[in-house]
XYZ file of C-alpha atoms in Angstrom:
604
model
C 15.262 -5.123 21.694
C 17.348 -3.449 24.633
C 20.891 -2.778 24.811
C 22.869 -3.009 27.918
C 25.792 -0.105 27.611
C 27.583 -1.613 30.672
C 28.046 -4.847 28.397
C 27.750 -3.553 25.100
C 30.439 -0.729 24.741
C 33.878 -1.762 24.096
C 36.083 -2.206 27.511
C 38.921 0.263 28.390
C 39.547 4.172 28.740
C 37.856 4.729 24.837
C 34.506 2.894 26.162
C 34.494 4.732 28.930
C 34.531 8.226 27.428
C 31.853 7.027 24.890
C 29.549 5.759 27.491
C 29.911 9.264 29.294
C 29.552 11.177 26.454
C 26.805 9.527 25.215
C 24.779 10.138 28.378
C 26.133 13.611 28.709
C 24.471 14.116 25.547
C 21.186 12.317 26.364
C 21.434 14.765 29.702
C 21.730 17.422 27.602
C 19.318 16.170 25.535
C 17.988 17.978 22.162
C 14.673 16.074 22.463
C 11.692 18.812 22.042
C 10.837 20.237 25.332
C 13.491 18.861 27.051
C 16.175 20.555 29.547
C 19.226 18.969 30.821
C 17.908 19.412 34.334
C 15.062 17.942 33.362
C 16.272 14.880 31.733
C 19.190 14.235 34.671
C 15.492 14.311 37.026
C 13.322 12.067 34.989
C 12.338 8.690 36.842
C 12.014 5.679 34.331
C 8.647 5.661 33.625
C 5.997 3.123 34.278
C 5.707 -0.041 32.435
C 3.209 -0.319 29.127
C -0.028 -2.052 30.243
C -0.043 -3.922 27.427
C 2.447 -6.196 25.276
C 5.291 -4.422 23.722
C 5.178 -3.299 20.173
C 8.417 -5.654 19.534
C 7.385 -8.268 21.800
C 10.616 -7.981 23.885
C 12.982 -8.699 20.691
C 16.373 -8.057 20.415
C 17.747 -4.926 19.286
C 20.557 -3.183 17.726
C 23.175 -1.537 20.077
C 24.993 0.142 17.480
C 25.427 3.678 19.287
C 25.661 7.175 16.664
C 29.670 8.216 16.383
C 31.102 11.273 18.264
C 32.781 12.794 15.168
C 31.324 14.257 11.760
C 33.417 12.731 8.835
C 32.434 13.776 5.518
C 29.549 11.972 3.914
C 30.142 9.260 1.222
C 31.025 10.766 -2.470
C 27.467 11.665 -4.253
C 25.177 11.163 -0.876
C 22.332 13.921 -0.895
C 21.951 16.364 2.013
C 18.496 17.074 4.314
C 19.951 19.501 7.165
C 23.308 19.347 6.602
C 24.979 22.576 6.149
C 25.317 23.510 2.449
C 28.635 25.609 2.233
C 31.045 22.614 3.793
C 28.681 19.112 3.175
C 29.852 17.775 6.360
C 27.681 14.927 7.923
C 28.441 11.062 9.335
C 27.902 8.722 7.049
C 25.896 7.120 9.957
C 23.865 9.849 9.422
C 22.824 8.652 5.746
C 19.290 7.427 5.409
C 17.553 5.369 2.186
C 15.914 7.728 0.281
C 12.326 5.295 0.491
C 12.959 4.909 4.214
C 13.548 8.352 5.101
C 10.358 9.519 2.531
C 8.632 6.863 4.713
C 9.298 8.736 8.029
C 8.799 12.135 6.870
C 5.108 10.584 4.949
C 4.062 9.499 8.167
C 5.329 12.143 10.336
C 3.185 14.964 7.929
C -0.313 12.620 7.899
C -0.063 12.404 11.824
C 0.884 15.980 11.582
C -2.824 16.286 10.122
C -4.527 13.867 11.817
C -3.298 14.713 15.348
C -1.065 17.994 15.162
C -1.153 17.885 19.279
C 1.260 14.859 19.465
C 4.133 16.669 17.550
C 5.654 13.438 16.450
C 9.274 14.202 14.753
C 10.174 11.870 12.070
C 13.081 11.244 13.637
C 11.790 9.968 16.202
C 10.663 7.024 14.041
C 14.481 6.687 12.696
C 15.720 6.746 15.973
C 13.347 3.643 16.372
C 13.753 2.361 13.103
C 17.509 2.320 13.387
C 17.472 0.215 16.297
C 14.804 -1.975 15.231
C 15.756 -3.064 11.368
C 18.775 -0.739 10.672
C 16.368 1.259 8.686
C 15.130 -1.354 7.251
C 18.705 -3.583 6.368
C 19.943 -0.139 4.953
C 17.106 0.457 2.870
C 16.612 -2.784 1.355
C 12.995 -2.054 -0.500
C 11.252 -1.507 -3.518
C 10.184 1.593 -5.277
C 6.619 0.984 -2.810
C 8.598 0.209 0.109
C 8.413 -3.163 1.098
C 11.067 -5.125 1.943
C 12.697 -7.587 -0.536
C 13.214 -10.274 2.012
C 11.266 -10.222 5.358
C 12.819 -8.813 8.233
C 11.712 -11.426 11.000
C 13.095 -11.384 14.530
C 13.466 -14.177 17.074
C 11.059 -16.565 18.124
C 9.524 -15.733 20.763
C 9.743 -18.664 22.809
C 10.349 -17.374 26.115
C 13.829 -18.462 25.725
C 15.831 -14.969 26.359
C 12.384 -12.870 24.821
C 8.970 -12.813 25.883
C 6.640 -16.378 25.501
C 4.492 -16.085 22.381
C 2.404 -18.621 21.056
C 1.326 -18.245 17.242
C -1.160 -15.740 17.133
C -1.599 -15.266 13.089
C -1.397 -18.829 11.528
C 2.235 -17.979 10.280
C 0.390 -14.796 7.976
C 2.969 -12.644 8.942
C 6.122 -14.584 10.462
C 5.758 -17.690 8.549
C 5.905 -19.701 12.134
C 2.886 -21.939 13.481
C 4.359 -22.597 16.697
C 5.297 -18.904 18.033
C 5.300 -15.432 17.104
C 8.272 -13.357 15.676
C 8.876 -9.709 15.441
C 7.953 -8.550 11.774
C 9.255 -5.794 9.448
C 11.112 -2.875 9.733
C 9.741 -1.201 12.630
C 9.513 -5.268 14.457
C 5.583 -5.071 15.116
C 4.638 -8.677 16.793
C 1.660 -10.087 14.366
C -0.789 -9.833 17.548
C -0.180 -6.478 17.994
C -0.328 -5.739 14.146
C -3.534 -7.108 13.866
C -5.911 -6.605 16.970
C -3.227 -5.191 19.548
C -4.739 -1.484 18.931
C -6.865 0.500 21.530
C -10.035 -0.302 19.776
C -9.292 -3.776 18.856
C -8.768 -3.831 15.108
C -5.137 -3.206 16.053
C -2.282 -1.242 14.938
C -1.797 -1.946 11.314
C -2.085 1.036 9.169
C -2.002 1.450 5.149
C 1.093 4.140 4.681
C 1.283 4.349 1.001
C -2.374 3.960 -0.186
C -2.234 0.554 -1.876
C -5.641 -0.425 -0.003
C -3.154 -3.274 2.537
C -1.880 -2.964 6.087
C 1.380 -4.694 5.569
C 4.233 -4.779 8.675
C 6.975 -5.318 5.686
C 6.061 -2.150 4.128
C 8.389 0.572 5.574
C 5.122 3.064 4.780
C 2.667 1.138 6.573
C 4.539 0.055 9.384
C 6.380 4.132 10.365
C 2.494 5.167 10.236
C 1.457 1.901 12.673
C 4.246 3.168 14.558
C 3.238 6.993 14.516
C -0.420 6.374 15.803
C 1.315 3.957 18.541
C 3.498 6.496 19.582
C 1.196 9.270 19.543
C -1.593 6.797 21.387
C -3.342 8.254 24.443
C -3.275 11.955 23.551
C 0.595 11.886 24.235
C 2.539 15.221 23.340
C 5.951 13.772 22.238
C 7.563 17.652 23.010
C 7.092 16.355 26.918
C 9.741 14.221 28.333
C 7.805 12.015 30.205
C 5.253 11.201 27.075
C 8.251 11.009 25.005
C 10.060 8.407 27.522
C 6.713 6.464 27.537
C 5.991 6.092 24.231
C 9.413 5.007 23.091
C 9.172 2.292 26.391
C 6.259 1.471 25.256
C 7.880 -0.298 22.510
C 10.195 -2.047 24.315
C 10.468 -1.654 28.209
C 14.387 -1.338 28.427
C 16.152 1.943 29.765
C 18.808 1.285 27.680
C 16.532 0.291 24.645
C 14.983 4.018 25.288
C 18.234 5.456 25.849
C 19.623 3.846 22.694
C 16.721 5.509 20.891
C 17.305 9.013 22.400
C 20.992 8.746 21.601
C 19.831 8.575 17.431
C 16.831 10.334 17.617
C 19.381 13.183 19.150
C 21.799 12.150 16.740
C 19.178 12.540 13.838
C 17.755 15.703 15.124
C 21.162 17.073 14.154
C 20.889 16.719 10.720
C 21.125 13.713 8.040
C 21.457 12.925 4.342
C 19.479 11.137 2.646
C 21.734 8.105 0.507
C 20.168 5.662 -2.212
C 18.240 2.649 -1.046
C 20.699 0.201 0.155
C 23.352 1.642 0.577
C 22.787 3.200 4.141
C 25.549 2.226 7.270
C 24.166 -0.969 8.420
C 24.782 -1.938 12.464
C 26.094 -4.726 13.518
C 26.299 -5.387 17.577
C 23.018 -6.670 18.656
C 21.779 -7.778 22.005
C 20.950 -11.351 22.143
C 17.307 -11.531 24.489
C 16.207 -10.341 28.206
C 17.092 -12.367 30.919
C 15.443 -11.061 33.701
C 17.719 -8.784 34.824
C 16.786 -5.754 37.148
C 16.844 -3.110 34.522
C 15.042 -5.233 31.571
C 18.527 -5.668 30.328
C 19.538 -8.405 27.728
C 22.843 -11.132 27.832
C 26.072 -10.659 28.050
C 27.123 -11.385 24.247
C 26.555 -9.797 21.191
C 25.238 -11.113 18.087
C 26.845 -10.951 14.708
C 24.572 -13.380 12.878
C 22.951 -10.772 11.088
C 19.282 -11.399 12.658
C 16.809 -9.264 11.771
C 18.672 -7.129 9.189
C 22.343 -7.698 10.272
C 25.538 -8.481 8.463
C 27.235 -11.321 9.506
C 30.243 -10.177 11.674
C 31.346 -7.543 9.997
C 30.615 -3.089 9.759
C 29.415 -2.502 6.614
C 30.670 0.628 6.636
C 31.637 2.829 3.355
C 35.171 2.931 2.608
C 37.094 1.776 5.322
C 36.356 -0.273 9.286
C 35.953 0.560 12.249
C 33.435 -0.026 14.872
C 30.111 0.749 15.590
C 31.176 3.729 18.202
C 33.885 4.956 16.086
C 33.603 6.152 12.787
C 35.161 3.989 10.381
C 38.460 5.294 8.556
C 38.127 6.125 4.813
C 39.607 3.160 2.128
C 42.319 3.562 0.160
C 40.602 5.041 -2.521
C 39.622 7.604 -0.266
C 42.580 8.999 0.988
C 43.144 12.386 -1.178
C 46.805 12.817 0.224
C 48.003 11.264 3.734
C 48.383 14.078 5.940
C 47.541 16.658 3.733
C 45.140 19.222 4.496
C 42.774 20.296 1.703
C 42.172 23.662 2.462
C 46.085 24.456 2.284
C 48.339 24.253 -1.102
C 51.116 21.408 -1.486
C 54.605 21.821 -0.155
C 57.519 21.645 -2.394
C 58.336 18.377 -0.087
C 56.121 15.966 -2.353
C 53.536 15.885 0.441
C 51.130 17.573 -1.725
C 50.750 19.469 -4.778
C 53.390 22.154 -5.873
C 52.290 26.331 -6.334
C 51.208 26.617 -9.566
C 50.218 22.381 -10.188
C 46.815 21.990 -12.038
C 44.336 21.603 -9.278
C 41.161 19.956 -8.975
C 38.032 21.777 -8.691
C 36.352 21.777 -5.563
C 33.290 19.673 -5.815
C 30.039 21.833 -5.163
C 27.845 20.312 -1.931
C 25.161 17.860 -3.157
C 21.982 19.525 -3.736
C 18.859 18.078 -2.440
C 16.740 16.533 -4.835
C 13.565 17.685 -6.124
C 10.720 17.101 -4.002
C 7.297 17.465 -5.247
C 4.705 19.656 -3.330
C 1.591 18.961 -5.697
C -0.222 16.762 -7.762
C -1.937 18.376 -10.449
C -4.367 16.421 -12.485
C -4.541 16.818 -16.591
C -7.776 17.856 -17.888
C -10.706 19.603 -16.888
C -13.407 17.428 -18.100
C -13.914 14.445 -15.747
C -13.373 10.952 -17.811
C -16.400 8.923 -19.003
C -17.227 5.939 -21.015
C -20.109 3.469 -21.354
C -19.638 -0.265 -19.722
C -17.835 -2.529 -20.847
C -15.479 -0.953 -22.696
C -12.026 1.315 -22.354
C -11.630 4.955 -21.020
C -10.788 7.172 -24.276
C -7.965 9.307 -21.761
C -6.111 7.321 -19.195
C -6.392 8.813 -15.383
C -3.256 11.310 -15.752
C -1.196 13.641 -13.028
C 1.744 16.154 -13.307
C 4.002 16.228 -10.394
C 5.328 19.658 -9.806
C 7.816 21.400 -6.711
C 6.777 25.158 -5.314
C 7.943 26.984 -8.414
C 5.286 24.894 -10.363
C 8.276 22.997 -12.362
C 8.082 19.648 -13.436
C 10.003 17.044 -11.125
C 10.330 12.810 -12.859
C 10.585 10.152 -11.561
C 8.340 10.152 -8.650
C 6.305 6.879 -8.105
C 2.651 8.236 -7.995
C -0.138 5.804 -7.318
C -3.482 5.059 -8.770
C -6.435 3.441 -7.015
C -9.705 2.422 -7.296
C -12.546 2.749 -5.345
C -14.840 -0.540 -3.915
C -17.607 0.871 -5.516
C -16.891 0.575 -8.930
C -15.608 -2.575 -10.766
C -13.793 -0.912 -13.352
C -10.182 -1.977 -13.794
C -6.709 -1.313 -14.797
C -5.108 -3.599 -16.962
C -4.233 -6.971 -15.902
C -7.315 -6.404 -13.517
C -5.759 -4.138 -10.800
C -7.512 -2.126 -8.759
C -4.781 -0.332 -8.366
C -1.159 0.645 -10.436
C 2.125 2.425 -9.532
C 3.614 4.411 -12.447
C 6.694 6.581 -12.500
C 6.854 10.538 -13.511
C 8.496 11.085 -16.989
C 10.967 14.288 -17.782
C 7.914 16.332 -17.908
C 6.435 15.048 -14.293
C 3.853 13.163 -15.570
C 2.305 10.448 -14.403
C 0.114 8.264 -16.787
C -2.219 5.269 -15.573
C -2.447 2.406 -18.036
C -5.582 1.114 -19.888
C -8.674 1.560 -17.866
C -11.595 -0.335 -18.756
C -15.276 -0.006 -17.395
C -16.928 -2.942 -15.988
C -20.914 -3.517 -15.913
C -21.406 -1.007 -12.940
C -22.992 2.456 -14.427
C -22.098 6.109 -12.318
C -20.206 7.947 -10.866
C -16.699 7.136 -9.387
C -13.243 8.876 -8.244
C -9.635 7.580 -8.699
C -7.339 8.783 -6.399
C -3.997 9.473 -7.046
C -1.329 9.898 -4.691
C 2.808 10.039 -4.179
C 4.131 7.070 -2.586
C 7.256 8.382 -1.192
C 6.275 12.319 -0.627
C 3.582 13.913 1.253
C 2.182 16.680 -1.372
C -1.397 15.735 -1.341
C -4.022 13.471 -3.030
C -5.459 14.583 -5.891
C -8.856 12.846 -7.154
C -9.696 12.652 -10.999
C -14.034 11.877 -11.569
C -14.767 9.114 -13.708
C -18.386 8.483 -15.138
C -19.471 5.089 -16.564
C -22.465 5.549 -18.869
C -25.043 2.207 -19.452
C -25.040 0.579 -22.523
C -27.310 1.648 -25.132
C -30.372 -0.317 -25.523
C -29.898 -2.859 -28.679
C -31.614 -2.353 -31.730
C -33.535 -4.448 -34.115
C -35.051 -3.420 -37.390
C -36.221 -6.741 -38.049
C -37.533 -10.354 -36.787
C -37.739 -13.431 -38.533
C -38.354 -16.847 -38.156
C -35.510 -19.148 -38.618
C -37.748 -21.722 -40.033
C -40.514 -21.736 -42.188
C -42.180 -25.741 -40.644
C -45.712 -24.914 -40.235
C -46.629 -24.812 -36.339
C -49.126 -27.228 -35.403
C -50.575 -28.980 -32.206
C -53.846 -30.808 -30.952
C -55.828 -29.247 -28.558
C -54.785 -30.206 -24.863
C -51.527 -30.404 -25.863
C -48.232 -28.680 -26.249
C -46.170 -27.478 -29.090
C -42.417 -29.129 -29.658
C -40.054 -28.209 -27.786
C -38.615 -25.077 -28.857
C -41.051 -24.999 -32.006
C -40.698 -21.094 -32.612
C -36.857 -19.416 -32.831
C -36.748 -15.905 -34.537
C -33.648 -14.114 -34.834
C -33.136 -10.366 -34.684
C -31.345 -7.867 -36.590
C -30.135 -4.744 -37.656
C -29.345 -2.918 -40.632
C -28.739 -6.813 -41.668
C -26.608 -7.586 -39.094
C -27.240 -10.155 -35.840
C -28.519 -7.919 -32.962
C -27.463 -9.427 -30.152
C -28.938 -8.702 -26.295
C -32.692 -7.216 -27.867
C -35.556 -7.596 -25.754
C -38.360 -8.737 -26.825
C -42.269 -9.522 -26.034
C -44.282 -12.630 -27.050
C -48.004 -11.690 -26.669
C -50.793 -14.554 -27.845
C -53.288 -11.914 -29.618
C -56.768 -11.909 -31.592
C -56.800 -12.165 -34.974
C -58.353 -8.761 -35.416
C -56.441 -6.852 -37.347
C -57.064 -3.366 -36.630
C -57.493 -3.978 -32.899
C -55.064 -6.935 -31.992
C -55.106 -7.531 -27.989
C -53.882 -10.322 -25.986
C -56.380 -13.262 -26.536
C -58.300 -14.747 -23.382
C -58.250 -18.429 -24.737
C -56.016 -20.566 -27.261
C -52.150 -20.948 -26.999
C -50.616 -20.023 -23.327
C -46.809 -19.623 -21.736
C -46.308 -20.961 -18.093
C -44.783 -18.525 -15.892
C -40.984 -19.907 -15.240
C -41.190 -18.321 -12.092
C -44.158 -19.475 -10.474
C -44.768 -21.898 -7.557
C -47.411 -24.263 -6.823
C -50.977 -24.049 -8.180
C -49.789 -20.704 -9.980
C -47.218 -22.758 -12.237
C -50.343 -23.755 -14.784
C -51.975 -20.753 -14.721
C -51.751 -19.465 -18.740
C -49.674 -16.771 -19.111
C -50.659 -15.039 -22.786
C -47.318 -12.299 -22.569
C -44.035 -13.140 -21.936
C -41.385 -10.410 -21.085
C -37.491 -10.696 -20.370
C -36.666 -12.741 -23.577
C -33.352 -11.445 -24.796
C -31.813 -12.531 -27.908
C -28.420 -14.222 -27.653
C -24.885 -13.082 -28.918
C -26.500 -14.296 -32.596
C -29.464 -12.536 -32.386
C -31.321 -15.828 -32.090
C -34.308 -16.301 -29.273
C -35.953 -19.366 -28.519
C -39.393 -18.931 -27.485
C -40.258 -21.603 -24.072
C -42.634 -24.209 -24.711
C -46.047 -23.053 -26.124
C -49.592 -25.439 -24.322
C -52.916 -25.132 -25.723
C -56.459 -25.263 -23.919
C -59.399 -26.780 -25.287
C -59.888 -24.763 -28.107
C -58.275 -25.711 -31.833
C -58.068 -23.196 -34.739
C -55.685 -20.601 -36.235
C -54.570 -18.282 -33.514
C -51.666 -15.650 -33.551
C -48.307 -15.138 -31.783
C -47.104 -11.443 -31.855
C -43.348 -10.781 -31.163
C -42.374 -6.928 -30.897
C -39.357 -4.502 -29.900
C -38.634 -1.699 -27.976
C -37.719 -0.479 -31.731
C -40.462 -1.165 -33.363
C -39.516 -4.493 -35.258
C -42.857 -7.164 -35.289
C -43.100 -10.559 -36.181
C -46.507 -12.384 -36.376
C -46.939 -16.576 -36.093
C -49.470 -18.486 -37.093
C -49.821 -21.410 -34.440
C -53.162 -23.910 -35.531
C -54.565 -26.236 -32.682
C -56.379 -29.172 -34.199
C -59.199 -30.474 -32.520
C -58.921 -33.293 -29.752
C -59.707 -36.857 -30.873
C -63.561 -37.522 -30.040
C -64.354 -34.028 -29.249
């Protein structure tokens, strides 16, 4: 994705001054820990010993203006100065993309505080890339609404690709394509990192690595950026990590020139409606300096709009700020901080004026996550949570702040679930910055478990909430009974019918369904009753071999069904006939005593 200034920048005396101002600033160079004799020194650094992040795409040229126009009516300022609102609109980023940066740029911050990575250093990137991300076109979690795919790489202008992902990410089978908005090739997504799992990264906590998710992919891009114990304030890490992603001087110089730009201040806009570029280099073709061909796209690929600057209120190029519509224009030639002249080219002493609009304020931002309730939430399985997992969002002076997307998740380890069976849920703060998960019900897993909660466009941290799920109380049964009264008879050497004894269980004269219950074959003494050593046997259903017709006189694990019914397995006899007794008890003290009579065998 390199642009090529020489054939990029407009011809003639305005180009020229652009070019050399645009390098004057690069020499100049507001990049941490750089000095403008150090940048007019540095050597273009080595190439990456490994594929490009961006496989070699194509890039947007699109270079920041030279002048500060006022920022679009309503935009909100981060760094601008607060007394006169002045700031490019170029200078607008989408409120999810920029939270995006500034998320990633705070958990690297953590993570690996010696890299120093700026967040915009990742709009700089971004910019160029996707046009932050076609102008911020995402939803409230920060994917994109339509895939941001580049070129094929086919070898054709771009670096020679075959499919490396089975069309996961690009949708192609035949080669691979750039994806999302920071362009990671699917190779390099998936197993392109230093320890071979690759550079895919979960930005917003939703459990997936996803290249079309602005979150994930700025974090991917972080860790790649910050790879190798670089220290982004030094101009030679800084050079290499941005070549890294695409080995182009003027691809790294294009960066500098918006990361500079950026480093100057922006303000943040709503999503979509950010400047979107439009010149964009069309593929390297082996020229000395990795530079690209000589004409410029206006198809729109990877994010562009089709021939035209979609710039706010007026045209104009991508070098030149665009002039302000009609609509704009609050009195041609007048200027506002002087009164009209009795000429009619502005208002007369004494006219009504209009107020003078106050400078946006910049919107509340929440630093914590407070959770609601001391007492941890608990429930027994299988059935709903009482209190749903809830969180207040709230800035420094401990005040409310709505309509922050906070999200819930799950851990592995429990199989409890949010309605609709989600593991995880995204739920908006209301006026009073709270944040309320829906229904969450216990599955058949008992213990302990946390849910995590977490912004998804801000960086005030994590807060967990303890959940406890209880096992089920044991089943009760005041009472067995058979469900038949046919007398139970068989001949000696023989078996029972099938399913001869069913008893049904229940409590306080209703079915009790899931009680366990024991089947022992017992003497008939009635002060003393043990298991007997002779008469009516089980089989164990479990045994193999020889050990299948050994008699088993107690059975365990017999449950009752959702009717409180049990049917006993089939019941053999031995040699022996007469009355003999079947006792079935419960852990509650319910007992039910059969009668089972063997008859003698024929001839015995």
């Amino acid at each position: 994705m390199a642009a090529t200034f020489r054939r990029r920048l407009h011809r003639g005396a305005a180009s020229t001054a652009v070019a050399a101002l645009v390098l004057a600033a690069l020499t100049a160079s507001q990049a941490p820990g750089a000095t403008g004799t150090a940048a007019a020194k540095r050597r273009p650094a080595p190439p990456p010993s490994d594929v490009p992040i961006d496989g070699g795409s194509g890039y947007y040229t699109d270079l920041p203006p030279l002048k500060s126009p006022v920022p679009p009516h309503g935009s909100q300022h981060t760094g601008q100065d607060p007394a006169t609102g002045k700031g490019p609109a170029e200078a607008g980023l989408p409120a999810t993309v920029l939270a995006a940066y500034k998320k990633a740029a705070s958990t690297i911050g953590s993570s690996d505080p010696g890299c120093r990575l700026p967040w915009q250093l990742l709009a700089g990137i971004g910019k160029v890339e996707s046009g932050q991300a076609r102008g911020g076109a995402v939803d409230a979690e920060g994917t994109t609404l339509q895939p941001i795919l580049g070129p094929q790489l086919n070898g054709r202008g771009f670096a020679r690709i075959t499919d490396t992902d089975g069309g996961r990410y690009d949708g192609d089978l035949t080669h691979d394509r750039a994806v999302g908005p920071m362009q990671f090739i699917p190779s390099t997504w998936a197993n392109g990192g230093p320890d071979g799992t690759g550079w895919g990264a979960d930005g917003n906590g939703d459990g997936k690595k996803d290249p079309n998710n602005v979150f994930d992919a700025s974090l991917a891009a972080g860790h790649y950026l910050c790879a190798g114990g670089r220290d982004l304030t030094a101009q030679d890490d800084l050079d290499r990590a941005i070549l890294g992603y695409n080995h182009s001087e003027e691809y790294l110089r294009t960066v500098l020139s918006w990361y500079t730009f950026y480093r100057n201040g922006t303000h943040e806009v709503p999503d979509g409606k950010a400047v979107l570029p439009v010149h964009r280099d069309t593929g390297r073709h082996g020229d000395d300096n990795g530079g690209r061909s000589e004409g410029r796209r206006h198809d729109g690929a990877s994010g562009g709009e089709p021939g035209k600057s979609p710039r706010p209120g007026g045209t104009g190029t991508p070098d030149r700020p665009g002039k302000p519509g009609k609509g704009h224009q609050p009195g041609k030639g007048q200027r506002p901080d002087k009164p009209g002249r009795p000429d009619g080219t502005g208002p007369t002493p004494g006219s009504p004026q209009k107020p003078t609009p106050k400078p946006p304020t910049e919107p509340a931002h929440p630093t914590a996550l407070v959770r609601v309730g001391d007492t941890d939430l608990s429930t027994t399985a299988g059935t709903d949570f009482a209190t749903p997992p809830q969180v207040r969002a709230q800035d420094a002076r401990g005040k409310a702040v709505a309509g922050i997307p906070v999200r819930f998740t799950l851990p592995a380890a429990t199989d409890a679930r949010f309605t609709g069976d989600a593991t995880s849920v995204t739920v908006i703060t209301d006026k009073d910055g709270l944040a309320t998960a829906p229904t969450l019900r216990a599955g058949d897993r008992t213990g302990d478990f946390r849910i995590r909660a977490a912004t998804v466009r801000h960086t005030a941290p994590a807060v967990e909430i303890g959940a406890t799920v209880k096992a089920r109380p044991a089943p009760k049964a005041d009472q067995l009974a058979r469900t038949s009264d046919k007398e139970l008879t068989a001949t000696a050497g023989k078996a029972f019918a099938e399913d001869a004894v069913e008893i049904k269980a229940t409590y306080q004269g209703k079915a009790a369904a899931g009680v366990a219950v024991t089947a022992t074959m017992v003497t008939a003494d009635p002060n003393n009753p043990v298991e007997n050593d002779k008469g009516p046997y089980f089989k164990d259903p479990e045994a193999t071999g020889a050990a299948r017709h050994k008699p088993l006189r107690t059975l365990t694990g017999l449950t009752t069904d959702a009717d409180g019914l049990l049917k006993l397995p089939k019941i053999y006899t031995d040699a022996h006939s007469g009355t003999f007794l079947l006792r079935l008890t419960t852990a509650d003290g319910a007992v039910l005593t059969v009668k089972l009579k063997v008859a003698p065998a024929a001839g015995s």
